[in-house]
mmCIF file of C-alpha atoms in Angstrom:
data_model
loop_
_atom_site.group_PDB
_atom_site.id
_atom_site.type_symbol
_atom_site.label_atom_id
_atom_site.label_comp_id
_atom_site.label_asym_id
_atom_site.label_seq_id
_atom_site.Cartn_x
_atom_site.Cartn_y
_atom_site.Cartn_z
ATOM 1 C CA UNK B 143 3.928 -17.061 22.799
ATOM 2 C CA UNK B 144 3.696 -19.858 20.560
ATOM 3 C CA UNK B 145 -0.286 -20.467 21.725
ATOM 4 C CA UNK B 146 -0.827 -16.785 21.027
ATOM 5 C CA UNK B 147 0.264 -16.675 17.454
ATOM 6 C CA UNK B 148 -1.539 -20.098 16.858
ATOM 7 C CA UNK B 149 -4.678 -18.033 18.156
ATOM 8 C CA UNK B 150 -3.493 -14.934 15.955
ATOM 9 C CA UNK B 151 -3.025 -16.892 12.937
ATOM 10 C CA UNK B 152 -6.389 -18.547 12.979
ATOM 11 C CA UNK B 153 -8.259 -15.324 13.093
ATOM 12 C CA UNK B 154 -6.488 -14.018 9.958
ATOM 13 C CA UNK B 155 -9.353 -16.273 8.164
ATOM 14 C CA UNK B 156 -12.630 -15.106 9.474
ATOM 15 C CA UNK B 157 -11.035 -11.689 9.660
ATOM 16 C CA UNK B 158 -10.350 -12.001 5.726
ATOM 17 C CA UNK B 159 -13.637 -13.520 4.921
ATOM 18 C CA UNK B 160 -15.120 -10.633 6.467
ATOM 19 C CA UNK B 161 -13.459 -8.505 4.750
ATOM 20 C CA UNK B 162 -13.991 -10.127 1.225
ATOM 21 C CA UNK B 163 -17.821 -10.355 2.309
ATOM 22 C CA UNK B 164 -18.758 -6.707 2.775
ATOM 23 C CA UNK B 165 -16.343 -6.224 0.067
ATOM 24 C CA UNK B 166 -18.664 -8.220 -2.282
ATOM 25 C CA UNK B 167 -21.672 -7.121 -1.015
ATOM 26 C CA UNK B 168 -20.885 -3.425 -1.616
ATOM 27 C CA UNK B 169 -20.387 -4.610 -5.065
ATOM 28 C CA UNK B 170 -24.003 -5.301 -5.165
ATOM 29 C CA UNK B 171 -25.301 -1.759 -4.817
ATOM 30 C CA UNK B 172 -22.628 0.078 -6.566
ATOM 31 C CA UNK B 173 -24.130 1.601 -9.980
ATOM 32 C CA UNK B 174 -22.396 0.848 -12.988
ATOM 33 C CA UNK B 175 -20.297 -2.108 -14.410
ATOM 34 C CA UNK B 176 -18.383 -3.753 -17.079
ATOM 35 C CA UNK B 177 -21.190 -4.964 -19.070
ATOM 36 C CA UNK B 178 -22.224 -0.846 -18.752
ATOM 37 C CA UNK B 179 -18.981 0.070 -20.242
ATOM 38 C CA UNK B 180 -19.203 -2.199 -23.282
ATOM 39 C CA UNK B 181 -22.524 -0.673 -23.934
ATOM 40 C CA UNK B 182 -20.799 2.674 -23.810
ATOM 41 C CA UNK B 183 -18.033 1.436 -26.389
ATOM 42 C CA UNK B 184 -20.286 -0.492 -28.676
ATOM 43 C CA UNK B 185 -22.559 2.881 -28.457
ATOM 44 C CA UNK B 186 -19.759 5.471 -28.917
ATOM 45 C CA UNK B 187 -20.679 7.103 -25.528
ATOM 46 C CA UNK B 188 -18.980 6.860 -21.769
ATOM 47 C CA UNK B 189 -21.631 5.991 -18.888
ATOM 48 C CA UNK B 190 -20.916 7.252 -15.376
ATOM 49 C CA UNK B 191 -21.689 5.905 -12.875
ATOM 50 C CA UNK B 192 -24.682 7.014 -11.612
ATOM 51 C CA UNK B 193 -26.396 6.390 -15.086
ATOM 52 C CA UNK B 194 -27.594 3.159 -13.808
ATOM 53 C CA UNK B 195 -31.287 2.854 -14.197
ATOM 54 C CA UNK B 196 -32.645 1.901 -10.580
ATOM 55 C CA UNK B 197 -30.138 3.710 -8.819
ATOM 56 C CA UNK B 198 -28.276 0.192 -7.244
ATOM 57 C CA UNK B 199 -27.586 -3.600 -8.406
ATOM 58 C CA UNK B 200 -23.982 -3.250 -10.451
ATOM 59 C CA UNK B 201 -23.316 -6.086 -12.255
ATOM 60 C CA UNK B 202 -19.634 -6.143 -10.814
ATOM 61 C CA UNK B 203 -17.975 -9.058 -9.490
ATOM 62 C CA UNK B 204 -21.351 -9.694 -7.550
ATOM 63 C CA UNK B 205 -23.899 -8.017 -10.001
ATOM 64 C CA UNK B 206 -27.568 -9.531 -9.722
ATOM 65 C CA UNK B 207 -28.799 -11.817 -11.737
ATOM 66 C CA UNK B 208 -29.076 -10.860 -15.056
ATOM 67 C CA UNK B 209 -29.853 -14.297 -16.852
ATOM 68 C CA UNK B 210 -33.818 -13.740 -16.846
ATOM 69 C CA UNK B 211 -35.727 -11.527 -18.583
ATOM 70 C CA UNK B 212 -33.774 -10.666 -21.746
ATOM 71 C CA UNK B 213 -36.570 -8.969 -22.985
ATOM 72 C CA UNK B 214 -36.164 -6.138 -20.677
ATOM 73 C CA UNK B 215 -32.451 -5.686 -21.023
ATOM 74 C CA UNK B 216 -33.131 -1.700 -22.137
ATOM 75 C CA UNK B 217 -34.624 -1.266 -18.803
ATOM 76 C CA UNK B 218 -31.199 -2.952 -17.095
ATOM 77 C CA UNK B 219 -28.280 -1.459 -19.054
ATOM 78 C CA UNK B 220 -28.491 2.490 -19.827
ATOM 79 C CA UNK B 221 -27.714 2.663 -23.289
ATOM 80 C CA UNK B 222 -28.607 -0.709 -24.421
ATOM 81 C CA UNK B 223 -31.710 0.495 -26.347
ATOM 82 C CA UNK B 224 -31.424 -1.146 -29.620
ATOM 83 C CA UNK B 225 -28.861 -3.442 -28.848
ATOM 84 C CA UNK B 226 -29.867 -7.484 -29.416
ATOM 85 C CA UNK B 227 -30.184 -8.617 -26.631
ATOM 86 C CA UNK B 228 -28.595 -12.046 -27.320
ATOM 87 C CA UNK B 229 -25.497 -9.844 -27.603
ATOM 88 C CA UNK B 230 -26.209 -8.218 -24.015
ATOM 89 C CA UNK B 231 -26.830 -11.897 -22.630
ATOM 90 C CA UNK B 232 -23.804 -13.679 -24.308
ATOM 91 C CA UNK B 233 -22.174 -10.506 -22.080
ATOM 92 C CA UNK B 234 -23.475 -11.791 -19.171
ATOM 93 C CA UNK B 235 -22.604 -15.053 -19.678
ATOM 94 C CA UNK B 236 -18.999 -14.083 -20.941
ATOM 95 C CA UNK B 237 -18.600 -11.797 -17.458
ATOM 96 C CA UNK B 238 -20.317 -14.402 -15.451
ATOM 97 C CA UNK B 239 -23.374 -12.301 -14.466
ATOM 98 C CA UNK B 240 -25.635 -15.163 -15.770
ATOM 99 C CA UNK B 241 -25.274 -17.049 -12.464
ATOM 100 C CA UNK B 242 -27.121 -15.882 -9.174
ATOM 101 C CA UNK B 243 -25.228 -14.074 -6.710
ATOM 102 C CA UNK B 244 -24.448 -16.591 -3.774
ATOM 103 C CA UNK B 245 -23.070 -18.658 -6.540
ATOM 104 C CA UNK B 246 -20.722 -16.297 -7.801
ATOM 105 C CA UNK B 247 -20.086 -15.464 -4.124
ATOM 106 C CA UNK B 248 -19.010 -18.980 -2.917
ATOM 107 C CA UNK B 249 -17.270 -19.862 -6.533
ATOM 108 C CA UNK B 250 -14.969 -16.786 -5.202
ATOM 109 C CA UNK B 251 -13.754 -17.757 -2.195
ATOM 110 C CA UNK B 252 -13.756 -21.086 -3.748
ATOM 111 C CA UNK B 253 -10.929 -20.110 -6.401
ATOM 112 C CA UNK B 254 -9.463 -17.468 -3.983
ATOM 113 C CA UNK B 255 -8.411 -20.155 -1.686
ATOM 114 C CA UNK B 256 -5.590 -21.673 -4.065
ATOM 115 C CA UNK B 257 -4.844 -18.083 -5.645
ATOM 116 C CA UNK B 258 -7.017 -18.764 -8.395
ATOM 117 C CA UNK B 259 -8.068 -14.862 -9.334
ATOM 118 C CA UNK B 260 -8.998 -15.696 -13.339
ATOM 119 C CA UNK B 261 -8.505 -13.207 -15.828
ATOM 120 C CA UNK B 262 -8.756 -9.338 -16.029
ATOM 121 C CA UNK B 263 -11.896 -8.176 -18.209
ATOM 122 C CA UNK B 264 -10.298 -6.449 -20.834
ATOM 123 C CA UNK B 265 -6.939 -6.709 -20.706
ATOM 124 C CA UNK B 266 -7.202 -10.681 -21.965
ATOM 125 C CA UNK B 267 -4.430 -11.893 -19.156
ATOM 126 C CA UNK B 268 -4.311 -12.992 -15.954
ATOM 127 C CA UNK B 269 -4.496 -11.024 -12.719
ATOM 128 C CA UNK B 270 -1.399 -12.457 -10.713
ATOM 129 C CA UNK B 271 0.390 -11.747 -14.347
ATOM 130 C CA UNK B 272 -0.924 -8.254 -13.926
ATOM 131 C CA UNK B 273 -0.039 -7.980 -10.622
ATOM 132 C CA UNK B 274 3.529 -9.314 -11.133
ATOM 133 C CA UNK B 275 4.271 -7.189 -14.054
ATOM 134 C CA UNK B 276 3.214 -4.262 -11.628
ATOM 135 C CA UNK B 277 5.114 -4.959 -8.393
ATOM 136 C CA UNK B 278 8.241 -3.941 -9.194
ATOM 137 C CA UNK B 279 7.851 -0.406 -9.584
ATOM 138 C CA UNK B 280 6.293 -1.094 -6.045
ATOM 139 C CA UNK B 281 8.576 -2.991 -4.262
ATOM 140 C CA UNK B 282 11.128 -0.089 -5.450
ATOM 141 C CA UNK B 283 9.250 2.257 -3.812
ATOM 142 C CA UNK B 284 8.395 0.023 -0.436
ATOM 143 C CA UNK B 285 12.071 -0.710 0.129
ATOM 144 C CA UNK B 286 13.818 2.565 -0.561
ATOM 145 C CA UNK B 287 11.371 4.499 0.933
ATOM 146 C CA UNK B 288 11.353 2.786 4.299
ATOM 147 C CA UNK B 289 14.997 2.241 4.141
ATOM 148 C CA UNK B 290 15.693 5.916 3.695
ATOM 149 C CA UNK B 291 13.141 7.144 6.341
ATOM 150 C CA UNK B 292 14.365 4.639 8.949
ATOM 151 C CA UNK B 293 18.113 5.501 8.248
ATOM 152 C CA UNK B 294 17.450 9.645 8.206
ATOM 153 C CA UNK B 295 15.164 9.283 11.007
ATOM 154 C CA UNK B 296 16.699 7.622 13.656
ATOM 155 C CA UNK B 297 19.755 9.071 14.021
ATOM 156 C CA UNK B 298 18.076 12.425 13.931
ATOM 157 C CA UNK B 299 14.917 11.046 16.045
ATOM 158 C CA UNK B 300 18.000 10.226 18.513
ATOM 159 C CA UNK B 301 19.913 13.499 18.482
ATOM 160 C CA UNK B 302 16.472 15.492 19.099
ATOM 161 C CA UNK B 303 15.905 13.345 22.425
ATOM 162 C CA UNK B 304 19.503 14.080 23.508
ATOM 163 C CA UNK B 305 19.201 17.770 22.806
ATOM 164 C CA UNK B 306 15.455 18.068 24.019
ATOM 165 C CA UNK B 307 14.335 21.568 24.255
ATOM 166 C CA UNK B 308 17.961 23.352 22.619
ATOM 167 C CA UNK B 309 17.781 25.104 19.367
ATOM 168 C CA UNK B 310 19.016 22.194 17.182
ATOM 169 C CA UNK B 311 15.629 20.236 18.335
ATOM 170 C CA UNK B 312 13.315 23.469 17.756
ATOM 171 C CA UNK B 313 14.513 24.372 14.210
ATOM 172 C CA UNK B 314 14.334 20.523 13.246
ATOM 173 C CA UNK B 315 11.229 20.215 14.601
ATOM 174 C CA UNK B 316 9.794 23.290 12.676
ATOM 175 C CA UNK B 317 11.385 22.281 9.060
ATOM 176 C CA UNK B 318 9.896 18.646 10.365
ATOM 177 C CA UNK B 319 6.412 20.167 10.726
ATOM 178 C CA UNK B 320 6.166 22.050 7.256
ATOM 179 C CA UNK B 321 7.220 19.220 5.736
ATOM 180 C CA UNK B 322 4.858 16.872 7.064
ATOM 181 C CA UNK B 323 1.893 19.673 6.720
ATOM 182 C CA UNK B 324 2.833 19.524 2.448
ATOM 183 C CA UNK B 325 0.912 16.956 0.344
ATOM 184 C CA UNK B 326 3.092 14.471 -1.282
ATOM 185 C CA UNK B 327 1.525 15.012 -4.726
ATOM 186 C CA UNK B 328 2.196 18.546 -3.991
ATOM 187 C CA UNK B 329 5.636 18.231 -3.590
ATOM 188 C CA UNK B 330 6.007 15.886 -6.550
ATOM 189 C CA UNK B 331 5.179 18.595 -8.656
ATOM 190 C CA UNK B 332 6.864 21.197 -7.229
ATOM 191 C CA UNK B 333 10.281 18.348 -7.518
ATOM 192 C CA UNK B 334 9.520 17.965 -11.238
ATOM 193 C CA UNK B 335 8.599 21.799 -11.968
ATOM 194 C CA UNK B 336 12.520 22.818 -9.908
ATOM 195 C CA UNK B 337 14.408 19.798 -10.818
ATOM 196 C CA UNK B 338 13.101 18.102 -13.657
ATOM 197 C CA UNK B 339 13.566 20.377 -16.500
ATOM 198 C CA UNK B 340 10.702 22.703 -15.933
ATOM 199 C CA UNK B 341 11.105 26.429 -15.314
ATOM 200 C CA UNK B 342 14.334 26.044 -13.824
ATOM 201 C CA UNK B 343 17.184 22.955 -13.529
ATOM 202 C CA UNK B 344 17.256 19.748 -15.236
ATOM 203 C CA UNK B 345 19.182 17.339 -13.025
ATOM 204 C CA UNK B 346 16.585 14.300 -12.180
ATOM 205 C CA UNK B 347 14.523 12.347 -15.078
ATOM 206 C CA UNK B 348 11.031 13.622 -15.944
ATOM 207 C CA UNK B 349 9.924 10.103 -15.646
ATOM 208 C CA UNK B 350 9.981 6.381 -15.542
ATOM 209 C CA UNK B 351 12.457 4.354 -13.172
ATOM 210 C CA UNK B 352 15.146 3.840 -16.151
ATOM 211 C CA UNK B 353 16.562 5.768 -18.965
ATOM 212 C CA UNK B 354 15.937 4.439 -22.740
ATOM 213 C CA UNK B 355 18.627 1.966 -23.355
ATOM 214 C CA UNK B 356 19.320 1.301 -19.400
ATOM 215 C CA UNK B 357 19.366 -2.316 -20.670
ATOM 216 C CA UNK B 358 22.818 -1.501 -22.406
ATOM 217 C CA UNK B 359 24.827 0.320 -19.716
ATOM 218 C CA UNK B 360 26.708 -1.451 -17.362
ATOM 219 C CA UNK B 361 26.049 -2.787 -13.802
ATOM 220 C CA UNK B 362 27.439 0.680 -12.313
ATOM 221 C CA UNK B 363 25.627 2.929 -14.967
ATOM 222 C CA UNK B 364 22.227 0.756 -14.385
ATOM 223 C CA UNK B 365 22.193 0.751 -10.455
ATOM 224 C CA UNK B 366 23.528 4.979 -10.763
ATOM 225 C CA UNK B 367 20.379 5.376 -13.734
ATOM 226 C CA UNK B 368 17.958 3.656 -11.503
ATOM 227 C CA UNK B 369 19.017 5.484 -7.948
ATOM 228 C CA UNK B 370 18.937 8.665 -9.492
ATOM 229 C CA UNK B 371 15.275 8.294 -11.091
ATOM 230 C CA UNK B 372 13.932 7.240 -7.786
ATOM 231 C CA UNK B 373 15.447 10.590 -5.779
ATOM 232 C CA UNK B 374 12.579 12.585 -6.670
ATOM 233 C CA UNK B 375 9.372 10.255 -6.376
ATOM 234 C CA UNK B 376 11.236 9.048 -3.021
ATOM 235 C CA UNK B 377 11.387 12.437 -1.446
ATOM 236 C CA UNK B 378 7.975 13.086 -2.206
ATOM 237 C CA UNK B 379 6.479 9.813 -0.880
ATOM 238 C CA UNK B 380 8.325 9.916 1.996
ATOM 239 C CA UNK B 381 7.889 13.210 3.622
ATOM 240 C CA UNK B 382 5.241 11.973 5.885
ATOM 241 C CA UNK B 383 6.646 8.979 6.965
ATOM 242 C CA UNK B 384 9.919 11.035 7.608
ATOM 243 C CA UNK B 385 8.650 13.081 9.862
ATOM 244 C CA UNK B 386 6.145 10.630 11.813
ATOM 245 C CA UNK B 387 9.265 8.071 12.536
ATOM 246 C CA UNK B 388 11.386 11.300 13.195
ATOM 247 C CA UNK B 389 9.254 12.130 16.220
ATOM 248 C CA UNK B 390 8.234 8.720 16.976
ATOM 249 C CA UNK B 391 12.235 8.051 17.750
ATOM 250 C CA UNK B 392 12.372 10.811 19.483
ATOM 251 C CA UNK B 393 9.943 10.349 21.796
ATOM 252 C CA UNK B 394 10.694 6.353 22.605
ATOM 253 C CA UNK B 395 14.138 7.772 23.872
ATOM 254 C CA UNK B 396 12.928 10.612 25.653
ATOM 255 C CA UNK B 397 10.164 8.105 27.731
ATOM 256 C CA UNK B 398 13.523 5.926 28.565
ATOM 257 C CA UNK B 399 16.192 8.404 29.061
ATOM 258 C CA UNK B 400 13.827 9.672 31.840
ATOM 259 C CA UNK B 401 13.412 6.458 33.492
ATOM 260 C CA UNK B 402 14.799 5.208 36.852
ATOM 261 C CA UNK B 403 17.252 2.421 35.392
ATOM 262 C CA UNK B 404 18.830 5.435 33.379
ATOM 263 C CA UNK B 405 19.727 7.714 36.472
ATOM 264 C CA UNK B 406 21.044 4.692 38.049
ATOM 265 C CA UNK B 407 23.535 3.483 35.695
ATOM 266 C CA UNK B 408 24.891 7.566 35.195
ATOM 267 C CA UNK B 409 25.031 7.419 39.200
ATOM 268 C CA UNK B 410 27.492 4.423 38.726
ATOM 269 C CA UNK B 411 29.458 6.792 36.657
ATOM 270 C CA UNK B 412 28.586 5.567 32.950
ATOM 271 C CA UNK B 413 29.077 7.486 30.024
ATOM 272 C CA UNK B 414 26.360 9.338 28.029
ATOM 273 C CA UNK B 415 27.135 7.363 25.242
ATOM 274 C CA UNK B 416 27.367 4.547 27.078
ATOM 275 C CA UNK B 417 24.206 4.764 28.754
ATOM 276 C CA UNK B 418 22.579 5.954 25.601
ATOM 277 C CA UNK B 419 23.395 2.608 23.451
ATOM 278 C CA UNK B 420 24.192 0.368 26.035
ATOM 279 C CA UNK B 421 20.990 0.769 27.830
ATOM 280 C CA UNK B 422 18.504 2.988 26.446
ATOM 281 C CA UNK B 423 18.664 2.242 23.268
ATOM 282 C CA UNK B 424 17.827 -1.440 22.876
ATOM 283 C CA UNK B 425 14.229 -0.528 25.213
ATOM 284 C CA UNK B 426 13.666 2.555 23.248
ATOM 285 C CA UNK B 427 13.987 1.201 19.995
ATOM 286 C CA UNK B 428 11.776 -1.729 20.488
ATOM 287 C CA UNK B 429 8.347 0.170 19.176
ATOM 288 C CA UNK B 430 10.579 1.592 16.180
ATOM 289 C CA UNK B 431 11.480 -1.891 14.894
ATOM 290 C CA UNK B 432 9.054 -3.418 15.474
ATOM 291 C CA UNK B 433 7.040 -1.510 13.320
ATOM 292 C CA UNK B 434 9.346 -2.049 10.221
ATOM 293 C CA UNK B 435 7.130 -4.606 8.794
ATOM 294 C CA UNK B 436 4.067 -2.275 9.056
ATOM 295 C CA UNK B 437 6.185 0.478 7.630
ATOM 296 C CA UNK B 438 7.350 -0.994 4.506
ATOM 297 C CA UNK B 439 3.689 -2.273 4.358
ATOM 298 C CA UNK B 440 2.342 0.686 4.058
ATOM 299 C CA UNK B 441 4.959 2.262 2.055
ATOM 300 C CA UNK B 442 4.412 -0.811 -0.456
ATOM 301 C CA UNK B 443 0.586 -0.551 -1.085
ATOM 302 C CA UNK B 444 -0.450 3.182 0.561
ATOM 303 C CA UNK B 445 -0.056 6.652 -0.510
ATOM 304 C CA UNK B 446 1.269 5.897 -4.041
ATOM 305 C CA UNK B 447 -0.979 6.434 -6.458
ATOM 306 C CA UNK B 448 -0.974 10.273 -7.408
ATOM 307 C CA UNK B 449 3.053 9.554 -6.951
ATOM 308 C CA UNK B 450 2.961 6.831 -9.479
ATOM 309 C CA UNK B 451 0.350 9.665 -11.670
ATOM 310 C CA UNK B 452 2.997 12.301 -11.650
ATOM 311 C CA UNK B 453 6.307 10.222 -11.907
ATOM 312 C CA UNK B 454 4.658 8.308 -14.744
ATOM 313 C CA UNK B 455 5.481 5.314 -12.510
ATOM 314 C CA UNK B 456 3.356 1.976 -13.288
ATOM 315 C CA UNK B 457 2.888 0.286 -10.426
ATOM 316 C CA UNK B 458 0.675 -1.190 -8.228
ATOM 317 C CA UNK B 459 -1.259 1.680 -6.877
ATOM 318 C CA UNK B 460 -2.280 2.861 -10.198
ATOM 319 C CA UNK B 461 -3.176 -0.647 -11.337
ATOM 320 C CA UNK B 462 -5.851 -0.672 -8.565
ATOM 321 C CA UNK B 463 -7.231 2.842 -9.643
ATOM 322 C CA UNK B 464 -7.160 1.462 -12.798
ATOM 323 C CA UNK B 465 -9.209 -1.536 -12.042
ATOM 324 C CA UNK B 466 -11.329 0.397 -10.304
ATOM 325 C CA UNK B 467 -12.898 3.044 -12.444
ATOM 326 C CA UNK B 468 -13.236 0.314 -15.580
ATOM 327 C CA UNK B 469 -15.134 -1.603 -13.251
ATOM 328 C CA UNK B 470 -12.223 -4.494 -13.529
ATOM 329 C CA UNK B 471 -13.503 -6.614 -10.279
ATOM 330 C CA UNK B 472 -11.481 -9.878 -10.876
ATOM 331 C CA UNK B 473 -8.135 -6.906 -10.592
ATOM 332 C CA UNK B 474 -9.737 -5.212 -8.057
ATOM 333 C CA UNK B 475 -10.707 -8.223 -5.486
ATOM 334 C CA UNK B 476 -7.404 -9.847 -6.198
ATOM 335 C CA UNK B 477 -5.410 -6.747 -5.365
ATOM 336 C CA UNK B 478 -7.965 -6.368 -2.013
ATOM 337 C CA UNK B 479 -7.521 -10.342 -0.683
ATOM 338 C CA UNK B 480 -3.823 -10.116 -1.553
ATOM 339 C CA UNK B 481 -3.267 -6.559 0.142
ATOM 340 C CA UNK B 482 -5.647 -7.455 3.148
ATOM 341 C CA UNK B 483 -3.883 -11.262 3.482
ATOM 342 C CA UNK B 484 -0.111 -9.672 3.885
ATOM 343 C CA UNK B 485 -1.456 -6.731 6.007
ATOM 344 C CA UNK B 486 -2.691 -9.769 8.812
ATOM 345 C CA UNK B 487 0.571 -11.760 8.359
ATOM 346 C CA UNK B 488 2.775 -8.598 8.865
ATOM 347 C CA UNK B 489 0.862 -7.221 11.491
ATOM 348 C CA UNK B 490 1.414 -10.995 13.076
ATOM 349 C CA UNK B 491 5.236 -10.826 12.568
ATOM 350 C CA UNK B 492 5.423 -7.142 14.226
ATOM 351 C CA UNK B 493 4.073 -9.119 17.465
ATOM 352 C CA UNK B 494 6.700 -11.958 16.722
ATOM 353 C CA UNK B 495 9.486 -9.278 16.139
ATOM 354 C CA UNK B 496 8.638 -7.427 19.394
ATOM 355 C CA UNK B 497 9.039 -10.575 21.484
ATOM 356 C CA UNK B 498 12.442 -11.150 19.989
ATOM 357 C CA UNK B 499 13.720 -8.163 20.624
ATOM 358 C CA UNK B 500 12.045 -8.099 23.764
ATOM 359 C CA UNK B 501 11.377 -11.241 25.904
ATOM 360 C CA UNK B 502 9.846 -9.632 28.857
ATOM 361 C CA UNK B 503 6.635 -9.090 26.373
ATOM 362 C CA UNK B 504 4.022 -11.377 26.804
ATOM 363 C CA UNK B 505 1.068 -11.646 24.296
ATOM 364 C CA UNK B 506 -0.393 -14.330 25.524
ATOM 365 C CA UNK B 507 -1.294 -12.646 29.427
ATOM 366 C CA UNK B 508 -3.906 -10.592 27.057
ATOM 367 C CA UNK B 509 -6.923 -10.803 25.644
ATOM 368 C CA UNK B 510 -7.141 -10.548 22.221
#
């Protein structure tokens, strides 16, 4: 096992230099950049994307190289047409663009080696700032959201396999179904427009994670003021995952409970209960916790934006939108290598965490 992760771990670095690669590369050909949306400020207008003379070669994070010709700058920058064009190349030089692209390539992986991710372009402050100012609001999400669906959907996942094919397991699985088939965002709004103080009650906060003046309560009034602003922004981003672990649960037991071992040890005279945690549940549950790293994973950097949009929640899914339309690459590559990095190492640990739980598993018999 030991050999295996060695071999796993290793490949986490060509894997994320890949990924950084065609990452920067795209950069190359996608219209539009900050130096664009300066122009648009200076000039009082807003420049889309595809206003770009030349139709490719954004001056992003890996624009081309803009330090020649500074006579034609009018020809480069839609918009720039009367602008000096010292001010358009002290721009460049400001951004970096003044440097050719493999330089600006290798000075990246260079700095994002040790963590080194600069400054955001116009929010004058460093990314991992930026990111850490963010991450709260999505931790809070991550962790309650895969704590809840984990503790709701096992023991339900569980009951369905026992009472496969009764009523109890055909109603659940219908409410299960319409709930999954309902867009999060959807269901956000239809939470704030019942419960929020829209057309009907006003029992959960419009917004935010705390109240004004949470700071002042006490311990009990803060942790009640925070639990109850996460109720509805939790029960929309979790509907999904509900529902998939739900069946997922139900399913593990059901392959187990209709194994050999199983009739067996009810031949000997064992319980159902007794048979059901003594024996099928340790092999059923091995694909369900195993996947708890991956879960929270997901629930920490997927599926949160238009959440975040509608709760008025500030966290790290918006910051990435964010980043994204303002053309704020040094925020946007950070947030990719960092997202991309613990998305390797977890899926790494969900191997480890199988083989604990597990012995009999053996990564290292396959290829990987």
């Amino acid at each position: 096992m030991a050999a295996y992760l060695l071999k796993r771990f290793l490949l986490i670095f060509p894997t994320l230099l890949g990924i950084m690669t065609i990452s920067f590369i795209i950069i190359q050909f996608a219209p539009g950049g900050p130096i664009e949306r300066i122009i648009a400020q200076v000039q009082g207008t807003e420049v889309s994307a595809g206003d770009r003379v030349g139709g490719g070669g954004g001056d992003g994070l890996g624009g081309r190289n803009n330090a020649s010709a500074i006579g034609a700058e009018s020809s480069k920058y839609r918009g720039a047409q009367g602008l000096d064009p010292a001010f358009i190349k002290s721009l460049e030089k400001q951004f970096g663009f003044d440097k050719p692209a493999h330089e600006r390539y290798f000075l990246m992986l260079k700095n994002y080696a040790v963590f080194d991710f600069g400054k955001s372009y116009f929010r004058d402050v460093s990314v991992l700032q930026l990111i850490r100012e963010k991450m709260p609001v999505s931790i809070s999400l991550g962790i309650w959201m895969t704590i809840a669906t984990y503790l709701l959907s096992i023991p339900l996942g569980i009951r369905k396999a026992v009472h496969d094919g009764e009523k109890f397991d055909t109603w659940t699985s219908g409410v299960l179904v319409v709930g999954y088939a309902l867009p999060g965002f959807l269901v956000g709004v239809l939470l704030l427009v019942v419960f929020a103080g829209g057309s009907f009650f006003q029992w959960f906060p419009l917004r935010g994670l705390t109240s004004d003046g949470w700071a002042n309560l006490s311990w009990f009034g803060k942790a009640k003021d925070y639990a109850w602003h996460l109720v509805l922004p939790l029960t929309a981003l979790a509907l999904g995952s509900f529902t998939t672990m739900t069946f997922l649960t139900k399913n593990a037991f059901l392959d187990e409970i209709r194994k050999q071992y199983v009739i067996t040890a009810r031949a000997k005279g064992l319980t159902d209960r007794r048979v059901l945690y003594g024996h099928v549940f340790r092999n059923a549950m091995l694909l369900v916790i195993a996947g708890f790293p991956g879960a929270f994973v997901s629930a920490f950097f997927s599926g949160s934006l238009l959440i975040e949009k509608i709760f008025s929640l500030d966290g790290l899914g918006f910051l990435g939108w964010d980043s994204l339309i303002n053309r704020d690459y040094p925020v946007t590559f950070a947030t990719l290598y960092i997202f991309s990095l613990m998305g390797l190492l977890v899926k790494l640990l969900s191997d480890f965490i199988c083989t604990l739980i597990d012995p009999r598993i053996d990564f290292e018999s396959r290829e990987i």
